[in-house]
Amino acid sequence: MYEIWLVLNILYELALSEWPWLLALVVLWAVLLWRAVGSGRPAWRAAFPWALAIGATVAAVVGLGIPAWSRSSLAELKYWVDWANLLAMAAAWGLAALMVAWPLMAHLQKWPRIAAVR
């Protein structure tokens, strides 16, 4: 139980140190949502598989890249908490990528407008 509490404290401290980036991500997401909704009929359903693929790709790359980036390796992850941390960080990056990609892809794949017949 102590390890989980330690992980939560570490994540909280990391969020405090990175709050400007998190705020910028939220602002970017809000602008993309505003742009997608304000531009007509965004194709939310058609864009979701593409955005999900982007998020999954980012999560996989980050999950494999974090150990190398921190000068470690996957072989050093010997405890379940280490794996949980790695998967949580990769999932967070993947969710952030999904959050940004979905409104962007929905805006780019707008439903075709059908001209009214007179």
mmCIF file of C-alpha atoms in Angstrom, residues 5-87:
data_model
loop_
_atom_site.group_PDB
_atom_site.id
_atom_site.type_symbol
_atom_site.label_atom_id
_atom_site.label_comp_id
_atom_site.label_asym_id
_atom_site.label_seq_id
_atom_site.Cartn_x
_atom_site.Cartn_y
_atom_site.Cartn_z
ATOM 1 C CA TRP A 5 0.739 6.113 -1.967
ATOM 2 C CA LEU A 6 4.291 6.941 -2.989
ATOM 3 C CA VAL A 7 3.348 6.743 -6.670
ATOM 4 C CA LEU A 8 0.375 9.059 -6.147
ATOM 5 C CA ASN A 9 2.576 11.569 -4.334
ATOM 6 C CA ILE A 10 5.147 11.452 -7.110
ATOM 7 C CA LEU A 11 2.471 11.976 -9.770
ATOM 8 C CA TYR A 12 1.052 14.909 -7.827
ATOM 9 C CA GLU A 13 4.494 16.504 -7.514
ATOM 10 C CA LEU A 14 5.155 15.947 -11.221
ATOM 11 C CA ALA A 15 1.836 17.588 -12.092
ATOM 12 C CA LEU A 16 2.737 20.565 -9.907
ATOM 13 C CA SER A 17 6.065 20.971 -11.662
ATOM 14 C CA GLU A 18 4.531 20.598 -15.124
ATOM 15 C CA TRP A 19 1.342 22.624 -14.660
ATOM 16 C CA PRO A 20 2.127 25.183 -17.414
ATOM 17 C CA TRP A 21 2.356 22.351 -19.968
ATOM 18 C CA LEU A 22 -0.844 20.779 -18.669
ATOM 19 C CA LEU A 23 -2.593 24.142 -18.870
ATOM 20 C CA ALA A 24 -1.330 24.632 -22.431
ATOM 21 C CA LEU A 25 -2.675 21.179 -23.354
ATOM 22 C CA VAL A 26 -6.109 22.019 -21.940
ATOM 23 C CA VAL A 27 -6.162 25.362 -23.783
ATOM 24 C CA LEU A 28 -5.111 23.673 -27.035
ATOM 25 C CA TRP A 29 -7.831 21.063 -26.572
ATOM 26 C CA ALA A 30 -10.457 23.747 -25.914
ATOM 27 C CA VAL A 31 -9.400 25.699 -29.016
ATOM 28 C CA LEU A 32 -9.527 22.576 -31.179
ATOM 29 C CA LEU A 33 -12.972 21.676 -29.815
ATOM 30 C CA TRP A 34 -14.216 25.215 -30.433
ATOM 31 C CA ARG A 35 -12.809 25.181 -33.948
ATOM 32 C CA ALA A 36 -14.300 21.755 -34.757
ATOM 33 C CA VAL A 37 -17.759 22.562 -33.413
ATOM 34 C CA GLY A 38 -17.819 26.042 -34.917
ATOM 35 C CA SER A 39 -16.906 24.903 -38.408
ATOM 36 C CA GLY A 40 -20.073 23.055 -39.236
ATOM 37 C CA ARG A 41 -20.803 19.405 -38.651
ATOM 38 C CA PRO A 42 -17.632 17.671 -37.500
ATOM 39 C CA ALA A 43 -17.447 13.939 -38.167
ATOM 40 C CA TRP A 44 -16.895 12.771 -34.594
ATOM 41 C CA ARG A 45 -17.709 9.119 -35.226
ATOM 42 C CA ALA A 46 -15.616 8.846 -38.400
ATOM 43 C CA ALA A 47 -12.652 10.585 -36.774
ATOM 44 C CA PHE A 48 -12.536 8.493 -33.601
ATOM 45 C CA PRO A 49 -10.792 5.392 -35.039
ATOM 46 C CA TRP A 50 -8.093 7.621 -36.541
ATOM 47 C CA ALA A 51 -7.634 9.520 -33.293
ATOM 48 C CA LEU A 52 -7.579 6.254 -31.335
ATOM 49 C CA ALA A 53 -4.866 4.907 -33.639
ATOM 50 C CA ILE A 54 -2.819 8.079 -33.110
ATOM 51 C CA GLY A 55 -3.254 7.821 -29.330
ATOM 52 C CA ALA A 56 -2.315 4.131 -29.286
ATOM 53 C CA THR A 57 0.753 4.790 -31.425
ATOM 54 C CA VAL A 58 1.897 7.598 -29.143
ATOM 55 C CA ALA A 59 1.311 5.406 -26.074
ATOM 56 C CA ALA A 60 3.341 2.545 -27.573
ATOM 57 C CA VAL A 61 6.228 4.784 -28.609
ATOM 58 C CA VAL A 62 6.310 6.527 -25.237
ATOM 59 C CA GLY A 63 6.001 3.214 -23.358
ATOM 60 C CA LEU A 64 9.003 1.826 -25.178
ATOM 61 C CA GLY A 65 10.898 5.114 -25.128
ATOM 62 C CA ILE A 66 10.637 6.147 -21.482
ATOM 63 C CA PRO A 67 13.125 3.563 -20.163
ATOM 64 C CA ALA A 68 15.684 4.500 -22.818
ATOM 65 C CA TRP A 69 15.067 8.203 -22.269
ATOM 66 C CA SER A 70 15.753 7.799 -18.542
ATOM 67 C CA ARG A 71 18.918 5.783 -19.273
ATOM 68 C CA SER A 72 17.345 2.544 -18.136
ATOM 69 C CA SER A 73 15.845 -0.457 -19.877
ATOM 70 C CA LEU A 74 12.779 -2.656 -19.739
ATOM 71 C CA ALA A 75 14.917 -5.296 -18.007
ATOM 72 C CA GLU A 76 15.229 -2.991 -14.984
ATOM 73 C CA LEU A 77 11.465 -3.077 -14.395
ATOM 74 C CA LYS A 78 11.347 -5.912 -11.887
ATOM 75 C CA TYR A 79 8.505 -4.853 -9.603
ATOM 76 C CA TRP A 80 4.819 -4.533 -10.532
ATOM 77 C CA VAL A 81 4.780 -0.897 -9.398
ATOM 78 C CA ASP A 82 7.478 -0.108 -11.971
ATOM 79 C CA TRP A 83 5.372 -1.637 -14.727
ATOM 80 C CA ALA A 84 2.263 0.138 -13.472
ATOM 81 C CA ASN A 85 4.117 3.468 -13.542
ATOM 82 C CA LEU A 86 5.379 2.857 -17.058
ATOM 83 C CA LEU A 87 1.940 1.838 -18.323
#
